[in-house]
C-alpha cells in the first residue's frame, strides 16, 4: 500500500545546533524524495513554489506557479499520474521566521495543511525555525521536535574533529579548554564558535613554534593567548579576525574610492553584502531564480541569453534599487557557510550605507527599505577576489 507520513513536523532550537544537517542526513538514509528550501532565499511566493516543484517533480524551469492554488493543482495532477505512490516525499522549509511578512501567515497555513488539501498522504511538510512554535500562528496539528543547546562538553567533543592533522591531540585539547573558557559566555552559536577558535589557533601555536614557550606549559600558553581571545570577543558575529598593527584609519564621512576600498579592510560578511548589493543592482529580478537558486531547472547559468538592448540599457541607467528581502536572499545564496541572521549582521548593511558604498532610497518605507549600490564593477570585483568569489559568474553579460 501507499506510505502514510505525518502531515506536519516543527523542528526548532537555537541556531547551529544541527537541525538541518541531521534532518537532511536522515532523509537521505531513508531514501525519501525531498525538496529543501532556505526561506530567506525565496523572497516571493513564486520563487518558493517553483523551487519546490523543480526539486520534487523535476519540472521545467519555465513553469509558472504564482499562487497556492496553482501549487495544489500541480501536486494533484502529479498524484493522479502516480508520482507520489509508495514514495515518501518531504518539503523542508528552513528558517520560516524569514518568510515575507506580508504573506507568511498564508504560507504557513497552506503548507501546514498541504497533505489535506492535496489528499497525498505520502507527502509531509517540515518547518525548521530558531523560534518557538508558539511564536507562529499554525492552524494545523503538528509534531514538535526540539534540538537542545550545545553544552560545553558538546562543543569540546565536536571541535576535536577540527584538529589539524599535524597537531598533538592533547595540545589541541588544552587550547580548546582555554578558548571555551573565554568564548562560551559570549556565544553558543557553533558556527561563530568554530570560526573564533580556529582563527586564533595559529596565535596560540606561535610561541611554541618559536621555542619561547614549551608545548606542555599550559599556564604560559594561557597567559599568551588570553589577551588575543578577549580582543576577539569584540568581533563576534562580524566575521573579522583580529590583527594587531594593521588598523587603517579612515574618515567614515569621506567617499570611499576604488583605491581606498581595496585597502580598506571590510568585515567578512560586509564584503558579501557589498557583492550581493552589486548583483541586485545590475541584475534583473526575473533572472534571480536561474542565477542564485541551487535547483533552478534545466537552464544553465552560462546559457542565459540576454538581449543586447537590455544590457546597454542597464549600463546607461546605472544601478537600480532593490529591496532588503532581495538583498538578503542573494547574500545567503552566494555565502558558502551560512551565518545566523542577527542584529550585528544586519548592522553591517547600515555600515555600508554610512561608508557611502550603498545608498538607502527613501525614508518613508521603514519596514521595506530599498537600497542601491554606489560602487563600480572593478571595485566590487577586487573585493570579491579577496574572498575567492567569481563575481562575473553571476553577472548577465
Coordinates of C-alpha atoms in Angstrom, one line a residue:
X1 CA 0.0 0.0 0.0
X2 CA 0.9 3.7 -0.1
X3 CA 3.2 5.2 2.5
X4 CA 1.5 7.4 5.1
X5 CA 3.5 10.2 6.7
X6 CA 2.6 12.8 9.4
X7 CA 1.3 15.9 7.7
X8 CA 3.5 18.4 9.6
X9 CA 6.6 18.4 11.8
X10 CA 8.0 21.5 13.5
X11 CA 11.7 21.4 14.3
X12 CA 13.0 24.2 16.5
X13 CA 16.1 25.1 18.5
X14 CA 18.9 27.7 18.6
X15 CA 21.0 28.4 15.6
X16 CA 23.7 26.0 14.6
X17 CA 22.7 23.0 16.7
X18 CA 22.4 20.5 13.8
X19 CA 18.7 20.8 13.0
X20 CA 19.1 21.0 9.2
X21 CA 22.2 18.7 8.9
X22 CA 20.7 15.9 10.9
X23 CA 17.3 16.1 9.2
X24 CA 18.7 16.0 5.6
X25 CA 21.0 13.2 6.5
X26 CA 18.1 11.2 7.9
X27 CA 16.0 11.8 4.7
X28 CA 18.9 10.6 2.6
X29 CA 19.2 7.4 4.8
X30 CA 15.5 6.5 4.4
X31 CA 15.8 7.4 0.7
X32 CA 13.0 9.9 0.8
X33 CA 12.4 12.3 -2.0
X34 CA 12.6 15.8 -0.6
X35 CA 12.7 19.5 -1.5
X36 CA 14.9 21.7 0.7
X37 CA 14.2 25.4 0.7
X38 CA 16.0 28.1 2.7
X39 CA 13.2 30.6 3.1
X40 CA 15.4 33.6 3.2
X41 CA 16.5 32.9 -0.4
X42 CA 12.8 32.8 -1.6
X43 CA 11.5 36.4 -1.1
X44 CA 8.4 35.8 -3.3
X45 CA 5.8 33.0 -3.4
X46 CA 6.7 32.2 -7.0
X47 CA 10.4 31.5 -6.1
X48 CA 9.3 29.4 -3.2
X49 CA 6.8 27.3 -5.1
X50 CA 8.9 26.8 -8.2
X51 CA 11.9 25.7 -6.2
X52 CA 9.8 23.0 -4.5
X53 CA 8.3 21.8 -7.8
X54 CA 11.7 21.7 -9.5
X55 CA 13.2 19.5 -6.7
X56 CA 10.2 17.1 -6.3
X57 CA 8.8 16.8 -9.7
X58 CA 11.7 17.8 -11.9
X59 CA 9.6 20.2 -13.9
X60 CA 11.0 22.7 -16.4
X61 CA 12.3 25.9 -15.1
X62 CA 9.9 27.7 -17.4
X63 CA 6.8 26.7 -15.4
X64 CA 5.0 29.5 -13.6
X65 CA 3.4 28.9 -10.2
X66 CA 2.5 32.3 -8.6
X67 CA -0.1 31.2 -6.1
X68 CA -1.1 28.3 -3.8
X69 CA -4.0 27.2 -6.0
X70 CA -1.6 26.5 -8.8
X71 CA 0.8 24.6 -6.5
X72 CA -2.0 22.4 -5.2
X73 CA -3.4 21.8 -8.7
X74 CA 0.1 20.7 -10.0
X75 CA 0.5 18.3 -7.0
X76 CA -2.9 16.8 -7.5
X77 CA -2.2 16.2 -11.2
X78 CA 1.1 14.6 -10.3
X79 CA -0.6 12.4 -7.8
X80 CA -3.1 11.1 -10.4
X81 CA -0.1 10.2 -12.6
X82 CA 1.2 8.0 -9.7
X83 CA 4.2 10.2 -8.9
X84 CA 3.7 10.0 -5.1
X85 CA 2.6 6.4 -4.8
X86 CA 4.7 4.4 -2.2
X87 CA 7.3 7.2 -2.3
X88 CA 7.8 9.2 0.9
X89 CA 8.0 12.9 -0.1
X90 CA 9.0 15.7 2.2
X91 CA 9.0 19.5 1.8
X92 CA 11.5 21.1 4.2
X93 CA 11.1 24.9 4.8
X94 CA 14.1 26.1 6.7
X95 CA 14.0 29.4 8.6
X96 CA 10.3 30.0 8.4
X97 CA 10.7 33.1 10.5
X98 CA 12.4 34.7 7.4
X99 CA 9.3 34.3 5.2
X100 CA 8.0 37.5 3.7
X101 CA 6.0 39.2 6.5
X102 CA 3.1 40.1 4.1
X103 CA 2.2 36.5 3.3
X104 CA 4.0 34.4 5.9
X105 CA 0.6 33.6 7.7
X106 CA -1.0 32.3 4.5
X107 CA 2.2 30.3 3.6
X108 CA 2.3 28.5 6.9
X109 CA -1.4 27.9 6.9
X110 CA -1.3 26.3 3.4
X111 CA 1.8 24.2 3.9
X112 CA 0.5 23.1 7.3
X113 CA -2.5 21.6 5.6
X114 CA -0.9 20.7 2.3
X115 CA -1.4 16.9 2.8
X116 CA -5.1 17.5 3.5
X117 CA -5.5 19.9 0.6
X118 CA -3.8 17.6 -1.9
X119 CA -5.0 14.3 -0.5
X120 CA -1.5 13.0 -0.9
X121 CA -0.8 11.1 2.4
X122 CA 2.8 10.2 1.5
X123 CA 3.6 14.0 1.4
X124 CA 4.9 15.6 4.6
X125 CA 6.0 19.2 5.4
X126 CA 8.7 20.1 7.9
X127 CA 9.1 23.5 9.3
X128 CA 12.5 24.5 10.8
X129 CA 12.9 27.6 12.9
X130 CA 15.1 29.2 15.6
X131 CA 11.9 30.4 17.3
X132 CA 9.3 28.5 19.4
X133 CA 6.2 27.2 17.6
X134 CA 4.1 29.4 19.8
X135 CA 5.5 32.4 18.0
X136 CA 3.7 31.4 14.8
X137 CA 0.0 31.0 14.0
X138 CA -0.2 27.5 12.7
X139 CA -3.8 26.3 12.3
X140 CA -2.8 22.6 12.0
X141 CA -1.8 19.7 14.1
X142 CA 2.0 19.2 14.2
X143 CA 4.6 17.1 15.9
X144 CA 7.2 19.3 17.7
X145 CA 10.9 18.3 17.7
X146 CA 13.2 20.2 19.9
X147 CA 17.0 20.4 19.5
X148 CA 18.7 21.5 22.7
X149 CA 21.5 23.9 23.0
X150 CA 25.1 22.5 23.0
X151 CA 26.8 22.2 26.3
X152 CA 30.5 22.9 26.9
X153 CA 31.2 19.1 26.7
X154 CA 29.3 19.0 23.4
X155 CA 31.5 21.8 22.0
X156 CA 34.6 20.0 23.1
X157 CA 33.6 16.7 21.5
X158 CA 32.6 18.4 18.2
X159 CA 35.6 20.8 17.9
X160 CA 38.1 18.0 18.4
X161 CA 37.2 16.8 14.9
X162 CA 38.7 20.1 13.6
X163 CA 42.1 19.3 15.0
X164 CA 44.9 19.9 12.3
X165 CA 46.4 16.6 11.2
X166 CA 49.9 17.6 12.3
X167 CA 48.9 18.8 15.8
X168 CA 49.1 16.8 19.0
X169 CA 45.7 15.8 20.4
X170 CA 46.5 16.9 24.0
X171 CA 47.9 20.2 22.8
X172 CA 44.8 21.0 20.8
X173 CA 42.5 19.9 23.7
X174 CA 44.4 22.3 26.1
X175 CA 43.8 25.1 23.6
X176 CA 40.1 24.2 23.3
X177 CA 39.7 24.4 27.1
X178 CA 41.4 27.8 27.2
X179 CA 39.3 29.2 24.3
X180 CA 36.0 27.8 25.5
X181 CA 36.5 29.4 28.9
X182 CA 36.5 32.8 27.2
X183 CA 34.0 32.4 24.4
X184 CA 31.2 30.2 25.9
X185 CA 29.9 33.1 27.9
X186 CA 29.5 35.3 24.8
X187 CA 28.1 32.9 22.2
X188 CA 26.8 29.4 21.9
X189 CA 26.4 29.6 18.1
X190 CA 28.6 26.7 16.8
X191 CA 29.4 28.5 13.5
X192 CA 30.7 31.5 15.4
X193 CA 32.5 29.4 18.0
X194 CA 34.3 27.3 15.3
X195 CA 35.3 30.5 13.5
X196 CA 36.7 32.2 16.6
X197 CA 38.6 29.1 17.8
X198 CA 40.1 28.1 14.5
X199 CA 41.1 31.7 13.6
X200 CA 43.0 32.2 16.9
X201 CA 44.8 28.8 17.0
X202 CA 47.8 30.0 14.9
X203 CA 48.4 32.7 17.5
X204 CA 48.3 30.0 20.3
X205 CA 50.9 27.9 18.4
X206 CA 53.3 30.8 17.5
X207 CA 55.4 30.9 20.8
X208 CA 55.7 27.0 20.7
X209 CA 57.0 27.1 17.1
X210 CA 59.5 29.9 18.0
X211 CA 60.6 27.9 21.1
X212 CA 59.7 30.7 23.5
X213 CA 57.1 28.5 25.4
X214 CA 57.0 24.7 25.9
X215 CA 54.0 22.9 24.4
X216 CA 53.4 21.4 27.9
X217 CA 53.4 24.8 29.6
X218 CA 49.6 25.3 29.8
X219 CA 49.7 28.3 32.1
X220 CA 52.3 30.1 30.0
X221 CA 50.3 29.5 26.8
X222 CA 47.1 30.7 28.6
X223 CA 48.8 34.0 29.6
X224 CA 50.0 34.4 26.0
X225 CA 46.6 33.7 24.3
X226 CA 44.0 35.2 26.6
X227 CA 44.5 38.9 25.5
X228 CA 44.0 37.8 21.9
X229 CA 40.9 35.8 22.8
X230 CA 39.4 38.7 24.7
X231 CA 40.1 41.0 21.8
X232 CA 38.3 38.6 19.5
X233 CA 35.1 39.0 21.6
X234 CA 34.6 42.4 20.0
X235 CA 34.2 40.8 16.6
X236 CA 31.7 38.0 17.4
X237 CA 29.1 37.7 14.5
X238 CA 31.1 40.2 12.4
X239 CA 33.4 37.7 10.6
X240 CA 36.5 39.7 11.4
X241 CA 39.8 38.2 12.5
X242 CA 41.7 40.4 15.0
X243 CA 45.0 41.5 13.6
X244 CA 47.3 43.8 15.5
X245 CA 49.2 46.8 13.9
X246 CA 47.0 46.6 10.8
X247 CA 44.4 49.2 11.6
X248 CA 43.6 51.6 8.9
X249 CA 42.3 55.0 9.9
X250 CA 39.5 56.2 7.6
X251 CA 37.1 59.1 7.7
X252 CA 33.7 57.5 7.5
X253 CA 32.2 60.7 6.2
X254 CA 34.5 60.8 3.2
X255 CA 33.6 59.0 0.0
X256 CA 35.4 55.6 -0.3
X257 CA 37.1 55.4 -3.7
X258 CA 38.1 52.3 -5.6
X259 CA 41.7 52.6 -4.4
X260 CA 40.9 53.2 -0.8
X261 CA 38.3 50.4 -0.7
X262 CA 41.0 47.9 -2.0
X263 CA 43.0 48.8 1.1
X264 CA 40.0 49.2 3.4
X265 CA 39.5 46.0 5.5
X266 CA 35.8 45.5 5.4
X267 CA 34.4 42.8 7.7
X268 CA 34.0 39.3 6.1
X269 CA 30.2 39.5 5.9
X270 CA 30.1 43.1 4.8
X271 CA 32.1 42.1 1.7
X272 CA 29.5 39.6 0.8
X273 CA 26.7 42.2 1.4
X274 CA 28.5 44.5 -1.0
X275 CA 28.8 41.8 -3.7
X276 CA 25.1 40.9 -3.2
X277 CA 24.1 44.6 -3.4
X278 CA 26.0 45.0 -6.7
X279 CA 24.4 41.8 -8.2
X280 CA 21.0 43.1 -7.1
X281 CA 21.5 46.5 -8.6
X282 CA 22.7 45.3 -12.0
X283 CA 20.8 42.0 -12.5
X284 CA 17.0 41.9 -13.2
X285 CA 14.9 40.2 -10.5
X286 CA 13.4 37.9 -13.2
X287 CA 16.8 36.1 -13.5
X288 CA 17.3 35.5 -9.8
X289 CA 16.0 32.0 -9.9
X290 CA 18.4 30.9 -12.6
X291 CA 21.4 32.7 -11.1
X292 CA 21.0 32.0 -7.4
X293 CA 18.7 29.1 -6.7
X294 CA 20.6 25.8 -6.5
X295 CA 17.8 23.8 -8.0
X296 CA 16.6 26.1 -10.8
X297 CA 15.6 23.6 -13.5
X298 CA 17.2 22.6 -16.8
X299 CA 18.7 26.0 -17.8
X300 CA 22.3 26.6 -17.0
X301 CA 23.6 29.9 -15.9
X302 CA 26.1 30.2 -18.7
X303 CA 23.3 29.6 -21.3
X304 CA 21.2 32.5 -20.2
X305 CA 20.7 34.7 -23.3
X306 CA 20.0 38.4 -22.7
X307 CA 19.1 40.8 -25.4
X308 CA 21.8 43.3 -26.3
X309 CA 19.4 46.2 -25.9
X310 CA 18.7 45.2 -22.3
X311 CA 22.5 45.1 -21.5
X312 CA 23.0 48.5 -23.0
X313 CA 20.1 49.9 -21.1
X314 CA 21.4 48.6 -17.8
X315 CA 24.8 50.2 -18.3
X316 CA 23.3 53.5 -19.3
X317 CA 20.7 53.6 -16.4
X318 CA 23.3 52.6 -13.8
X319 CA 22.4 50.7 -10.6
X320 CA 18.7 50.0 -9.9
X321 CA 17.2 50.0 -6.4
X322 CA 16.4 46.7 -4.7
X323 CA 14.5 45.6 -1.6
X324 CA 16.1 44.3 1.6
X325 CA 14.4 40.9 1.2
X326 CA 16.1 40.5 -2.2
X327 CA 19.5 41.6 -0.8
X328 CA 19.3 39.0 2.0
X329 CA 18.2 36.3 -0.5
X330 CA 21.2 36.9 -2.7
X331 CA 23.5 37.2 0.3
X332 CA 22.5 33.8 1.7
X333 CA 22.6 32.2 -1.8
X334 CA 26.2 33.2 -2.5
X335 CA 27.5 32.5 1.0
X336 CA 29.2 29.1 1.3
X337 CA 28.9 29.0 5.0
X338 CA 25.6 30.2 6.3
X339 CA 25.6 32.9 9.0
X340 CA 22.9 33.4 11.6
X341 CA 20.7 36.5 10.9
X342 CA 21.4 38.7 13.9
X343 CA 21.3 42.4 14.7
X344 CA 25.1 42.5 14.4
X345 CA 24.9 41.1 10.9
X346 CA 22.2 43.5 9.8
X347 CA 24.2 46.4 11.2
X348 CA 26.8 45.8 8.6
X349 CA 24.3 47.0 5.9
X350 CA 23.9 50.2 7.8
X351 CA 27.7 50.5 8.0
X352 CA 27.9 50.1 4.2
X353 CA 25.4 53.0 3.9
X354 CA 27.5 55.1 6.3
X355 CA 30.6 54.5 4.1
X356 CA 28.6 55.5 1.1
X357 CA 29.1 52.2 -0.6
X358 CA 25.3 51.7 -0.6
X359 CA 22.6 54.3 -0.7
X360 CA 19.3 54.0 1.1
X361 CA 16.3 55.0 -1.1
X362 CA 13.6 57.0 0.6
X363 CA 12.9 57.4 4.4
X364 CA 9.2 56.7 4.5
X365 CA 9.2 53.0 3.9
X366 CA 10.6 51.8 7.3
X367 CA 9.6 48.1 7.1
X368 CA 10.6 47.6 3.4
X369 CA 13.7 49.8 2.8
X370 CA 15.3 49.9 -0.6
X371 CA 19.0 50.3 -1.4
X372 CA 21.3 51.0 -4.4
X373 CA 24.9 50.0 -4.9
X374 CA 27.2 53.0 -5.4
X375 CA 30.5 51.3 -6.4
X376 CA 31.6 50.1 -9.8
X377 CA 32.4 46.7 -11.2
X378 CA 36.2 46.9 -10.8
X379 CA 35.9 47.9 -7.1
X380 CA 33.4 45.1 -6.3
X381 CA 35.5 42.6 -8.3
X382 CA 38.6 43.5 -6.2
X383 CA 36.6 42.8 -3.0
X384 CA 35.3 39.5 -4.5
X385 CA 38.8 38.4 -5.3
X386 CA 39.8 38.7 -1.6
X387 CA 37.1 36.1 -0.9
X388 CA 37.9 33.9 -3.8
X389 CA 34.5 34.7 -5.3
X390 CA 33.9 34.6 -9.0
X391 CA 31.7 37.7 -9.5
X392 CA 31.4 37.5 -13.3
X393 CA 29.8 34.1 -13.0
X394 CA 26.7 35.8 -11.6
X395 CA 26.6 38.8 -14.0
X396 CA 24.4 38.8 -17.0
X397 CA 26.8 39.8 -19.8

